[in-house]
PDB file of C-alpha atoms and ligand atoms in Angstrom:
ATOM      1  CA  UNK O   1      19.039 -17.059   2.896  1.00 96.00           C
ATOM      2  CA  UNK O   2      16.371 -18.966   1.023  1.00 98.00           C
ATOM      3  CA  UNK O   3      17.478 -19.740  -2.812  1.00 98.00           C
ATOM      4  CA  UNK O   4      14.578 -19.617  -5.264  1.00 98.00           C
ATOM      5  CA  UNK O   5      14.207 -19.892  -9.072  1.00 98.00           C
ATOM      6  CA  UNK O   6      12.237 -18.619 -11.363  1.00 98.00           C
ATOM      7  CA  UNK O   7      11.190 -19.962 -14.288  1.00 98.00           C
ATOM      8  CA  UNK O   8      12.219 -17.787 -16.969  1.00 97.00           C
ATOM      9  CA  UNK O   9      11.282 -18.804 -20.584  1.00 95.00           C
ATOM     10  CA  UNK O  10       8.457 -16.366 -21.245  1.00 92.00           C
ATOM     11  CA  UNK O  11       6.152 -14.310 -19.693  1.00 92.00           C
ATOM     12  CA  UNK O  12       6.470 -11.483 -16.050  1.00 92.00           C
ATOM     13  CA  UNK O  13       9.457 -13.265 -14.530  1.00 97.00           C
ATOM     14  CA  UNK O  14      11.453 -10.179 -13.993  1.00 97.00           C
ATOM     15  CA  UNK O  15       9.067  -8.986 -11.757  1.00 98.00           C
ATOM     16  CA  UNK O  16       8.683 -11.615  -9.218  1.00 98.00           C
ATOM     17  CA  UNK O  17      12.728 -12.086  -9.148  1.00 98.00           C
ATOM     18  CA  UNK O  18      12.918  -8.229  -7.937  1.00 98.00           C
ATOM     19  CA  UNK O  19      10.015  -8.790  -5.446  1.00 98.00           C
ATOM     20  CA  UNK O  20      11.489 -12.038  -4.045  1.00 98.00           C
ATOM     21  CA  UNK O  21      14.873 -10.417  -3.622  1.00 98.00           C
ATOM     22  CA  UNK O  22      13.329  -7.063  -2.107  1.00 98.00           C
ATOM     23  CA  UNK O  23      11.830  -9.967   0.550  1.00 98.00           C
ATOM     24  CA  UNK O  24      15.245 -11.262   1.391  1.00 98.00           C
ATOM     25  CA  UNK O  25      15.737 -13.845  -0.721  1.00 98.00           C
ATOM     26  CA  UNK O  26      18.254 -14.522  -3.554  1.00 98.00           C
ATOM     27  CA  UNK O  27      16.187 -15.091  -6.370  1.00 98.00           C
ATOM     28  CA  UNK O  28      17.385 -16.463 -10.113  1.00 97.00           C
ATOM     29  CA  UNK O  29      16.194 -16.747 -13.803  1.00 97.00           C
ATOM     30  CA  UNK O  30      15.719 -20.193 -14.233  1.00 95.00           C
ATOM     31  CA  UNK O  31      16.006 -21.539 -17.804  1.00 91.00           C
ATOM     32  CA  UNK O  32      19.276 -23.570 -18.276  1.00 84.00           C
ATOM     33  CA  UNK O  33      18.025 -27.441 -19.848  1.00 82.00           C
ATOM     34  CA  UNK O  34      18.005 -30.062 -17.012  1.00 86.00           C
ATOM     35  CA  UNK O  35      21.111 -32.030 -15.461  1.00 89.00           C
ATOM     36  CA  UNK O  36      20.399 -35.396 -15.853  1.00 87.00           C
ATOM     37  CA  UNK O  37      22.569 -36.637 -13.142  1.00 90.00           C
ATOM     38  CA  UNK O  38      21.413 -34.120 -10.405  1.00 90.00           C
ATOM     39  CA  UNK O  39      18.074 -34.513  -8.131  1.00 90.00           C
ATOM     40  CA  UNK O  40      15.385 -33.825  -9.843  1.00 92.00           C
ATOM     41  CA  UNK O  41      17.251 -32.540 -12.903  1.00 91.00           C
ATOM     42  CA  UNK O  42      19.246 -29.723 -10.730  1.00 93.00           C
ATOM     43  CA  UNK O  43      16.414 -27.975  -9.425  1.00 96.00           C
ATOM     44  CA  UNK O  44      17.040 -29.469  -6.145  1.00 94.00           C
ATOM     45  CA  UNK O  45      19.168 -26.747  -5.282  1.00 94.00           C
ATOM     46  CA  UNK O  46      16.189 -23.651  -5.091  1.00 97.00           C
ATOM     47  CA  UNK O  47      14.674 -24.139  -1.960  1.00 98.00           C
ATOM     48  CA  UNK O  48      10.810 -22.984  -3.842  1.00 98.00           C
ATOM     49  CA  UNK O  49      10.084 -22.412  -7.792  1.00 98.00           C
ATOM     50  CA  UNK O  50       7.734 -19.508  -8.786  1.00 98.00           C
ATOM     51  CA  UNK O  51       6.180 -19.866 -12.208  1.00 98.00           C
ATOM     52  CA  UNK O  52       5.406 -16.708 -13.607  1.00 98.00           C
ATOM     53  CA  UNK O  53       2.450 -15.577 -15.767  1.00 97.00           C
ATOM     54  CA  UNK O  54       2.735 -15.021 -19.414  1.00 96.00           C
ATOM     55  CA  UNK O  55       1.032 -16.917 -22.107  1.00 97.00           C
ATOM     56  CA  UNK O  56       0.532 -20.457 -20.581  1.00 98.00           C
ATOM     57  CA  UNK O  57       0.207 -22.680 -23.857  1.00 98.00           C
ATOM     58  CA  UNK O  58       3.562 -21.131 -24.821  1.00 97.00           C
ATOM     59  CA  UNK O  59       5.156 -21.541 -21.430  1.00 98.00           C
ATOM     60  CA  UNK O  60       3.989 -24.770 -21.528  1.00 98.00           C
ATOM     61  CA  UNK O  61       5.843 -25.814 -24.762  1.00 97.00           C
ATOM     62  CA  UNK O  62       8.380 -24.193 -23.996  1.00 96.00           C
ATOM     63  CA  UNK O  63       9.103 -26.391 -20.907  1.00 97.00           C
ATOM     64  CA  UNK O  64       8.747 -29.518 -23.355  1.00 96.00           C
ATOM     65  CA  UNK O  65      11.328 -28.164 -25.370  1.00 94.00           C
ATOM     66  CA  UNK O  66      13.945 -27.180 -22.577  1.00 92.00           C
ATOM     67  CA  UNK O  67      13.151 -30.820 -20.998  1.00 93.00           C
ATOM     68  CA  UNK O  68      11.921 -28.850 -18.015  1.00 96.00           C
ATOM     69  CA  UNK O  69       8.733 -30.085 -17.497  1.00 97.00           C
ATOM     70  CA  UNK O  70       9.662 -33.763 -15.766  1.00 95.00           C
ATOM     71  CA  UNK O  71      11.724 -32.589 -13.341  1.00 96.00           C
ATOM     72  CA  UNK O  72       9.188 -29.704 -12.498  1.00 97.00           C
ATOM     73  CA  UNK O  73       6.245 -32.393 -12.236  1.00 98.00           C
ATOM     74  CA  UNK O  74       8.725 -34.393  -9.877  1.00 96.00           C
ATOM     75  CA  UNK O  75       8.780 -31.304  -7.877  1.00 97.00           C
ATOM     76  CA  UNK O  76       5.848 -30.562  -7.531  1.00 98.00           C
ATOM     77  CA  UNK O  77       4.514 -33.907  -6.308  1.00 98.00           C
ATOM     78  CA  UNK O  78       7.472 -34.357  -4.451  1.00 97.00           C
ATOM     79  CA  UNK O  79       6.574 -31.433  -2.337  1.00 97.00           C
ATOM     80  CA  UNK O  80       8.766 -28.838  -3.188  1.00 98.00           C
ATOM     81  CA  UNK O  81       7.029 -25.227  -2.939  1.00 98.00           C
ATOM     82  CA  UNK O  82       6.034 -23.879  -6.278  1.00 99.00           C
ATOM     83  CA  UNK O  83       3.772 -20.502  -7.065  1.00 99.00           C
ATOM     84  CA  UNK O  84       2.528 -19.967  -9.688  1.00 98.00           C
ATOM     85  CA  UNK O  85       0.650 -17.180 -10.441  1.00 98.00           C
ATOM     86  CA  UNK O  86      -1.796 -16.535 -13.641  1.00 98.00           C
ATOM     87  CA  UNK O  87      -0.374 -18.797 -16.698  1.00 98.00           C
ATOM     88  CA  UNK O  88       1.767 -20.202 -13.709  1.00 98.00           C
ATOM     89  CA  UNK O  89      -1.623 -21.173 -11.918  1.00 98.00           C
ATOM     90  CA  UNK O  90      -2.830 -22.396 -15.124  1.00 98.00           C
ATOM     91  CA  UNK O  91       0.463 -24.567 -15.529  1.00 98.00           C
ATOM     92  CA  UNK O  92      -0.182 -25.626 -12.263  1.00 99.00           C
ATOM     93  CA  UNK O  93      -3.893 -27.386 -12.571  1.00 99.00           C
ATOM     94  CA  UNK O  94      -5.002 -30.724 -13.273  1.00 98.00           C
ATOM     95  CA  UNK O  95      -7.626 -29.604 -15.483  1.00 98.00           C
ATOM     96  CA  UNK O  96      -7.630 -26.529 -17.797  1.00 98.00           C
ATOM     97  CA  UNK O  97     -10.439 -25.220 -19.618  1.00 98.00           C
ATOM     98  CA  UNK O  98     -11.001 -22.557 -22.215  1.00 97.00           C
ATOM     99  CA  UNK O  99     -13.300 -19.362 -21.835  1.00 94.00           C
ATOM    100  CA  UNK O 100     -15.970 -21.477 -23.471  1.00 94.00           C
ATOM    101  CA  UNK O 101     -15.377 -24.399 -20.479  1.00 95.00           C
ATOM    102  CA  UNK O 102     -14.158 -26.899 -23.603  1.00 98.00           C
ATOM    103  CA  UNK O 103     -11.485 -28.756 -21.649  1.00 98.00           C
ATOM    104  CA  UNK O 104      -8.056 -27.944 -23.356  1.00 98.00           C
ATOM    105  CA  UNK O 105      -5.360 -30.293 -23.976  1.00 98.00           C
ATOM    106  CA  UNK O 106      -2.347 -27.754 -23.495  1.00 98.00           C
ATOM    107  CA  UNK O 107       0.856 -28.903 -21.426  1.00 98.00           C
ATOM    108  CA  UNK O 108       0.965 -28.258 -17.994  1.00 98.00           C
ATOM    109  CA  UNK O 109       1.941 -29.824 -14.880  1.00 98.00           C
ATOM    110  CA  UNK O 110      -0.969 -30.891 -13.522  1.00 98.00           C
ATOM    111  CA  UNK O 111      -0.540 -31.674  -9.396  1.00 98.00           C
ATOM    112  CA  UNK O 112      -2.976 -29.370  -8.320  1.00 99.00           C
ATOM    113  CA  UNK O 113      -6.313 -30.653  -7.828  1.00 98.00           C
ATOM    114  CA  UNK O 114      -8.619 -28.076  -9.829  1.00 98.00           C
ATOM    115  CA  UNK O 115     -10.030 -27.106 -12.993  1.00 98.00           C
ATOM    116  CA  UNK O 116      -9.145 -23.903 -13.950  1.00 98.00           C
ATOM    117  CA  UNK O 117     -11.049 -21.423 -16.906  1.00 97.00           C
ATOM    118  CA  UNK O 118      -8.731 -19.443 -18.907  1.00 97.00           C
ATOM    119  CA  UNK O 119      -9.348 -16.419 -19.436  1.00 94.00           C
ATOM    120  CA  UNK O 120     -12.176 -16.014 -17.173  1.00 92.00           C
ATOM    121  CA  UNK O 121     -13.408 -12.370 -17.260  1.00 88.00           C
ATOM    122  CA  UNK O 122     -13.863 -12.058 -21.010  1.00 79.00           C
ATOM    123  CA  UNK O 123     -13.368  -9.137 -22.908  1.00 73.00           C
ATOM    124  CA  UNK O 124     -15.316  -6.069 -21.309  1.00 66.00           C
ATOM    125  CA  UNK O 125     -13.305  -6.825 -18.274  1.00 73.00           C
ATOM    126  CA  UNK O 126      -9.720  -8.081 -19.422  1.00 83.00           C
ATOM    127  CA  UNK O 127      -7.714  -6.650 -17.230  1.00 91.00           C
ATOM    128  CA  UNK O 128      -8.505  -5.558 -13.577  1.00 93.00           C
ATOM    129  CA  UNK O 129      -7.456  -4.323 -10.322  1.00 94.00           C
ATOM    130  CA  UNK O 130      -9.312  -5.045  -6.652  1.00 95.00           C
ATOM    131  CA  UNK O 131      -8.659  -5.184  -3.268  1.00 96.00           C
ATOM    132  CA  UNK O 132      -8.831  -8.852  -1.844  1.00 97.00           C
ATOM    133  CA  UNK O 133      -8.528 -10.283   1.469  1.00 98.00           C
ATOM    134  CA  UNK O 134      -6.556 -13.178   1.452  1.00 98.00           C
ATOM    135  CA  UNK O 135      -6.694 -15.982   3.751  1.00 98.00           C
ATOM    136  CA  UNK O 136      -3.329 -16.294   6.111  1.00 98.00           C
ATOM    137  CA  UNK O 137      -2.034 -13.093   3.956  1.00 98.00           C
ATOM    138  CA  UNK O 138      -3.617  -9.955   4.075  1.00 98.00           C
ATOM    139  CA  UNK O 139      -6.871  -8.406   4.335  1.00 97.00           C
ATOM    140  CA  UNK O 140      -6.220  -5.453   1.513  1.00 97.00           C
ATOM    141  CA  UNK O 141      -3.775  -6.608  -0.728  1.00 97.00           C
ATOM    142  CA  UNK O 142      -4.221  -4.954  -4.190  1.00 96.00           C
ATOM    143  CA  UNK O 143      -4.593  -7.037  -6.821  1.00 96.00           C
ATOM    144  CA  UNK O 144      -3.946  -6.814 -10.729  1.00 97.00           C
ATOM    145  CA  UNK O 145      -5.565  -9.124 -13.066  1.00 97.00           C
ATOM    146  CA  UNK O 146      -5.210  -9.762 -16.722  1.00 96.00           C
ATOM    147  CA  UNK O 147      -6.660 -12.118 -19.065  1.00 95.00           C
ATOM    148  CA  UNK O 148      -6.987 -14.036 -15.759  1.00 96.00           C
ATOM    149  CA  UNK O 149      -8.036 -17.602 -15.060  1.00 97.00           C
ATOM    150  CA  UNK O 150     -10.657 -18.605 -12.160  1.00 96.00           C
ATOM    151  CA  UNK O 151     -10.554 -21.666 -10.426  1.00 97.00           C
ATOM    152  CA  UNK O 152     -13.662 -23.788 -11.642  1.00 96.00           C
ATOM    153  CA  UNK O 153     -13.811 -26.759  -9.093  1.00 97.00           C
ATOM    154  CA  UNK O 154     -11.299 -28.326  -7.167  1.00 98.00           C
ATOM    155  CA  UNK O 155     -10.663 -30.802  -4.714  1.00 98.00           C
ATOM    156  CA  UNK O 156     -11.847 -30.909  -0.815  1.00 98.00           C
ATOM    157  CA  UNK O 157      -7.439 -30.818  -0.321  1.00 98.00           C
ATOM    158  CA  UNK O 158      -7.164 -27.526  -2.069  1.00 98.00           C
ATOM    159  CA  UNK O 159      -7.960 -24.266   0.516  1.00 98.00           C
ATOM    160  CA  UNK O 160      -9.405 -21.885  -0.946  1.00 98.00           C
ATOM    161  CA  UNK O 161      -7.675 -18.263   0.309  1.00 98.00           C
ATOM    162  CA  UNK O 162      -9.612 -15.810  -1.964  1.00 98.00           C
ATOM    163  CA  UNK O 163     -12.291 -15.202  -4.217  1.00 97.00           C
ATOM    164  CA  UNK O 164     -13.624 -12.943  -6.298  1.00 95.00           C
ATOM    165  CA  UNK O 165     -17.021 -12.444  -8.198  1.00 87.00           C
ATOM    166  CA  UNK O 166     -17.261 -13.990 -11.816  1.00 77.00           C
ATOM    167  CA  UNK O 167     -20.416 -14.317 -13.815  1.00 73.00           C
ATOM    168  CA  UNK O 168     -22.994 -14.110 -10.905  1.00 83.00           C
ATOM    169  CA  UNK O 169     -20.751 -16.442  -8.634  1.00 87.00           C
ATOM    170  CA  UNK O 170     -17.843 -16.572  -6.557  1.00 93.00           C
ATOM    171  CA  UNK O 171     -14.709 -17.963  -7.816  1.00 92.00           C
ATOM    172  CA  UNK O 172     -11.230 -19.073  -6.232  1.00 97.00           C
ATOM    173  CA  UNK O 173      -8.783 -16.528  -7.213  1.00 98.00           C
ATOM    174  CA  UNK O 174      -5.592 -17.619  -4.625  1.00 98.00           C
ATOM    175  CA  UNK O 175      -5.670 -21.044  -3.605  1.00 98.00           C
ATOM    176  CA  UNK O 176      -3.301 -23.269  -1.533  1.00 98.00           C
ATOM    177  CA  UNK O 177      -2.673 -26.739  -1.859  1.00 98.00           C
ATOM    178  CA  UNK O 178       0.410 -28.563   0.738  1.00 98.00           C
ATOM    179  CA  UNK O 179       2.975 -26.414  -0.272  1.00 98.00           C
ATOM    180  CA  UNK O 180       1.526 -25.359  -4.197  1.00 99.00           C
ATOM    181  CA  UNK O 181       0.440 -22.126  -4.211  1.00 99.00           C
ATOM    182  CA  UNK O 182      -1.127 -20.231  -6.849  1.00 99.00           C
ATOM    183  CA  UNK O 183      -3.387 -16.382  -7.918  1.00 98.00           C
ATOM    184  CA  UNK O 184      -5.096 -16.296 -11.041  1.00 98.00           C
ATOM    185  CA  UNK O 185      -3.387 -12.423 -10.384  1.00 98.00           C
ATOM    186  CA  UNK O 186      -0.198 -10.810 -10.816  1.00 97.00           C
ATOM    187  CA  UNK O 187       1.112  -9.276  -7.094  1.00 97.00           C
ATOM    188  CA  UNK O 188       4.470  -9.113  -8.497  1.00 97.00           C
ATOM    189  CA  UNK O 189       3.005  -5.715 -10.464  1.00 96.00           C
ATOM    190  CA  UNK O 190       2.781  -4.309  -7.194  1.00 96.00           C
ATOM    191  CA  UNK O 191       4.753  -2.882  -4.558  1.00 95.00           C
ATOM    192  CA  UNK O 192       3.066  -5.165  -1.630  1.00 97.00           C
ATOM    193  CA  UNK O 193       5.510  -7.833  -0.866  1.00 98.00           C
ATOM    194  CA  UNK O 194       3.229 -10.372   1.230  1.00 98.00           C
ATOM    195  CA  UNK O 195       2.013 -13.007  -0.972  1.00 98.00           C
ATOM    196  CA  UNK O 196       5.703 -13.137  -1.699  1.00 98.00           C
ATOM    197  CA  UNK O 197       6.319 -13.466   1.917  1.00 98.00           C
ATOM    198  CA  UNK O 198       3.654 -15.524   2.574  1.00 98.00           C
ATOM    199  CA  UNK O 199       5.458 -18.014  -0.037  1.00 99.00           C
ATOM    200  CA  UNK O 200       8.937 -17.924   1.601  1.00 98.00           C
ATOM    201  CA  UNK O 201       7.365 -18.798   4.808  1.00 98.00           C
ATOM    202  CA  UNK O 202       6.018 -22.296   2.763  1.00 98.00           C
ATOM    203  CA  UNK O 203      10.133 -22.580   1.633  1.00 98.00           C
ATOM    204  CA  UNK O 204      11.111 -22.521   5.227  1.00 96.00           C
TER     205      UNK O 204
HETATM  206  N1  LIG Z   1      -4.224 -15.661 -20.579  1.00 66.36           N
HETATM  207  C1  LIG Z   1      -2.965 -16.051 -20.194  1.00 66.36           C
HETATM  208  C2  LIG Z   1      -2.945 -17.832 -20.303  1.00 66.36           C
HETATM  209  O1  LIG Z   1      -3.783 -18.231 -21.004  1.00 66.36           O
HETATM  210  C3  LIG Z   1      -2.554 -15.977 -18.767  1.00 66.36           C
HETATM  211  C4  LIG Z   1      -2.502 -13.946 -18.500  1.00 66.36           C
HETATM  212  C5  LIG Z   1      -2.092 -14.161 -17.089  1.00 66.36           C
HETATM  213  O2  LIG Z   1      -0.916 -14.821 -16.813  1.00 66.36           O
HETATM  214  N2  LIG Z   1      -1.388 -12.770 -17.563  1.00 66.36           N
HETATM  215  O3  LIG Z   1      -1.934 -18.451 -20.123  1.00 66.36           O
END
């Protein structure tokens, strides 16, 4: 059985744990300080890691406080499967901007070769749901967006799995770069486990 660690410092981690268990994995909350003796600070015991939604600035700061940032970076850069949803996507990205496009210096893992714009949908449509066609996952996935980011640019090695219209252009909201998977939306808040199952396949 696959063992998945769900970062549980802040945000929607319980929903990910429930969904992963429904999809047949063993999921546990990850919040312990790293074990300096163990490979990857002890994160090697997981077959994959999930970074939940929440507030990316808060989670980033807590990662530094709990000394989890470096072990997570090592995981991300060494090919351990990681799935980030919403704030988790932001934490994975190399470049981060605010809604105004100004660069942010907030802490991040930075392994995903992409630039993300936080809170990209503005106040009018702060939160919304839509049905998405996600390459390799499903052509009718119900996606919940909550103060969601979008990818504004990405290197060629980043595969775009789904896009939505934002500000007159198509913006990626689900991407994959080798063993990194990231979505702007929250599949853990629906009853549909297909995106989590796709991630578990990546962990096999
Ligand atoms: N707006 C949040 C951020 O910038 C992300 C929102 C979410 O995870 N639902 O971190």
